[in-house]
Amino acid sequence: MQMEWGYIGTVVVSGLLIVFVALLLLIIAVSVMGKIMEAADAKKKKAAAPADVKREMPSPAAEPVTRDIPAPSYTDDTEVVAVIAAAVAAISEETGRKLRITGIRPAAVQGRSAWGAAAMADSMRSI
Amino acid sequence: MELFFETLGDLAVTSGFASLTWRNVVMILVSLVFMYLAIKKGFEPLLLLPIAFGMLLTNLPSTGMYHPELWNIDAGHELDFGKILHEGGLLDMLYLGVKLQIYPSLIFLGIGCMTDFTPLIANPKSFLLGAAAQAGIFLTFIGAALLGFDATEAGSIAIIGGADGPTSIYVASKLLASGGKSVEVGTIALAAYTYMALVPLIQPPIMRRLTTEKERRVHMDTLRTVSKTEKMIFPIAVTIIIALLVPSAAPLVGMLMLGNLFKESGVVDRLSKTAQNELMNIITIFLGISVGATTVADKVISWAFIKVMILGVIAFSVGTACGLLFGKIMYVTSGGKVNPLIGSAGVSAVPMAARQSQKVGAETDPTNFLLMHAMGPNVAGVIGSAVAAGVLLSIIQY
């Protein structure tokens, strides 16, 4: 049965509107949640900072520095490991050679994000 | 001796050869083509192989594995479950999970366990790109209407543009429940999974055409760190908001978020592992083979099937284009901080669409790492397509 244009228009316009409104509400909710968490984290860091300054000063000879790709902390930086694995899988597919990651070892990299550290390690390997 | 020949004669008459028609032969050959694509070319093999084999089984005559007449009911009537249980074959029994909307929801549970929403939480504006890409669904609805499909058929075809197999099957199994339709659930699933596998072919030309080199070169800022608490609150908040706004999207979104909460809570590791491995594999087998069984020759060898395949590629392309165009709007409004290429990842084919953003971005600038930024809109697209599915089910009378 042929649909009327009015009905088609209703489905399309109301459908798009509801999808956008739903996802806009989610943007607001997630943004508010993010702001609250950031504020709470900032408060926590401020309260903990003076007591922890001495403890966090790195001892130069404490851990060996390696050129390996630093292992990210599991809770927040698993994306780096996933990206590396995805890149290796993509190369395997393109070249037909079977490659696998045999290990990711922790390296002492403090004060730098996992992305920054990975970029630094990549630059160092290419020298 | 006479008895012997009589028996042979009876066997010959009841064998599949006696009832084989040219349509069955064509469908068997089509199923072999899809099996080749799945095995040799790697086209979404996890779903396409069981779908193709289900297609083969259902088109081998006289097997009694699937009975279309048990599922084609008149509008306003209910399925006769007693008759299905009494007269149904193996594939009829497995198809019950599709008809009762169990399989797609459980697949989403597994997908939720495997999905990382961190890039989306870190940059919530990605939701807008996920929403924009769903325009492909609604614009394809117009195309399907113009080609003469009714509302339920048009809605089932349009959802292919969501680039999400379980969502397509979920919507199609509800909208096409009453008989007399020119398309089947199997046709929709076949189109959805075929085009999902073709994302690396469909998207890049559109991405290059709709963006300038300057836009493709944009390096985006590193995403902020997201805390574990945020990652746990996210699925709960999404479920509440979406279920209240679009209740018919609740089964899909709810199960997706439940799976994600399993993953992020860290206290139900066994459940998370089961959901994303054993459960997902079992449901994938049942879903694939039973959906494939619906592709009976009479329904597939028709102009309607060709129209569905054409509309499917249009849906994907329009979704990609809409995501990209919205990405360009965000590029302008953000003062050049957003790379429009991530807009095409709003199509919910995870992670292939995000990989295409990375690939096309890297073609212009090899030092540009867009993958994690594109994952935000990509996973937002999963939520967006589930919401769009709920909207279609709410608006269209079936």
PDB file of N, CA and C in Angstrom, chain A residues 5 8 19 44 48 58 62 88 105 116 119 122 124:
ATOM      1  N   TRP A   5       2.480  11.067   1.746  1.00  0.00           N
ATOM      2  CA  TRP A   5       3.645  11.890   2.025  1.00  0.00           C
ATOM      3  C   TRP A   5       3.635  12.445   3.446  1.00  0.00           C
ATOM      4  N   ILE A   8       4.985   9.756   5.645  1.00  0.00           N
ATOM      5  CA  ILE A   8       6.435   9.606   5.444  1.00  0.00           C
ATOM      6  C   ILE A   8       7.169  10.738   6.157  1.00  0.00           C
ATOM      7  N   VAL A  19      15.820  10.949  17.870  1.00  0.00           N
ATOM      8  CA  VAL A  19      17.189  10.427  17.973  1.00  0.00           C
ATOM      9  C   VAL A  19      18.130  11.533  18.453  1.00  0.00           C
ATOM     10  N   LYS A  44      40.431  15.942  45.504  1.00  0.00           N
ATOM     11  CA  LYS A  44      41.189  14.831  46.111  1.00  0.00           C
ATOM     12  C   LYS A  44      42.681  15.081  45.953  1.00  0.00           C
ATOM     13  N   ALA A  48      45.533  15.631  48.842  1.00  0.00           N
ATOM     14  CA  ALA A  48      46.595  14.627  48.978  1.00  0.00           C
ATOM     15  C   ALA A  48      47.957  15.164  48.600  1.00  0.00           C
ATOM     16  N   PRO A  58      60.827  10.781  42.091  1.00  0.00           N
ATOM     17  CA  PRO A  58      61.423   9.545  41.604  1.00  0.00           C
ATOM     18  C   PRO A  58      62.893   9.452  41.952  1.00  0.00           C
ATOM     19  N   ALA A  62      66.166   4.080  40.718  1.00  0.00           N
ATOM     20  CA  ALA A  62      65.208   3.112  41.272  1.00  0.00           C
ATOM     21  C   ALA A  62      64.830   2.039  40.263  1.00  0.00           C
ATOM     22  N   VAL A  88      49.295  -4.142  14.575  1.00  0.00           N
ATOM     23  CA  VAL A  88      50.011  -5.370  14.234  1.00  0.00           C
ATOM     24  C   VAL A  88      49.116  -6.288  13.403  1.00  0.00           C
ATOM     25  N   ARG A 105      56.382  -4.888  28.185  1.00  0.00           N
ATOM     26  CA  ARG A 105      57.012  -4.805  29.502  1.00  0.00           C
ATOM     27  C   ARG A 105      56.872  -3.395  30.051  1.00  0.00           C
ATOM     28  N   GLY A 116      51.737  10.129  24.696  1.00  0.00           N
ATOM     29  CA  GLY A 116      52.992  10.865  24.576  1.00  0.00           C
ATOM     30  C   GLY A 116      54.183   9.931  24.687  1.00  0.00           C
ATOM     31  N   ALA A 119      54.552   7.887  21.533  1.00  0.00           N
ATOM     32  CA  ALA A 119      55.124   8.702  20.456  1.00  0.00           C
ATOM     33  C   ALA A 119      56.614   8.892  20.675  1.00  0.00           C
ATOM     34  N   ASP A 122      58.399   5.700  19.814  1.00  0.00           N
ATOM     35  CA  ASP A 122      58.429   5.522  18.359  1.00  0.00           C
ATOM     36  C   ASP A 122      59.521   6.390  17.747  1.00  0.00           C
ATOM     37  N   MET A 124      62.175   7.484  19.207  1.00  0.00           N
ATOM     38  CA  MET A 124      63.494   6.988  19.601  1.00  0.00           C
ATOM     39  C   MET A 124      63.899   5.780  18.773  1.00  0.00           C
TER      40      MET A 124
END
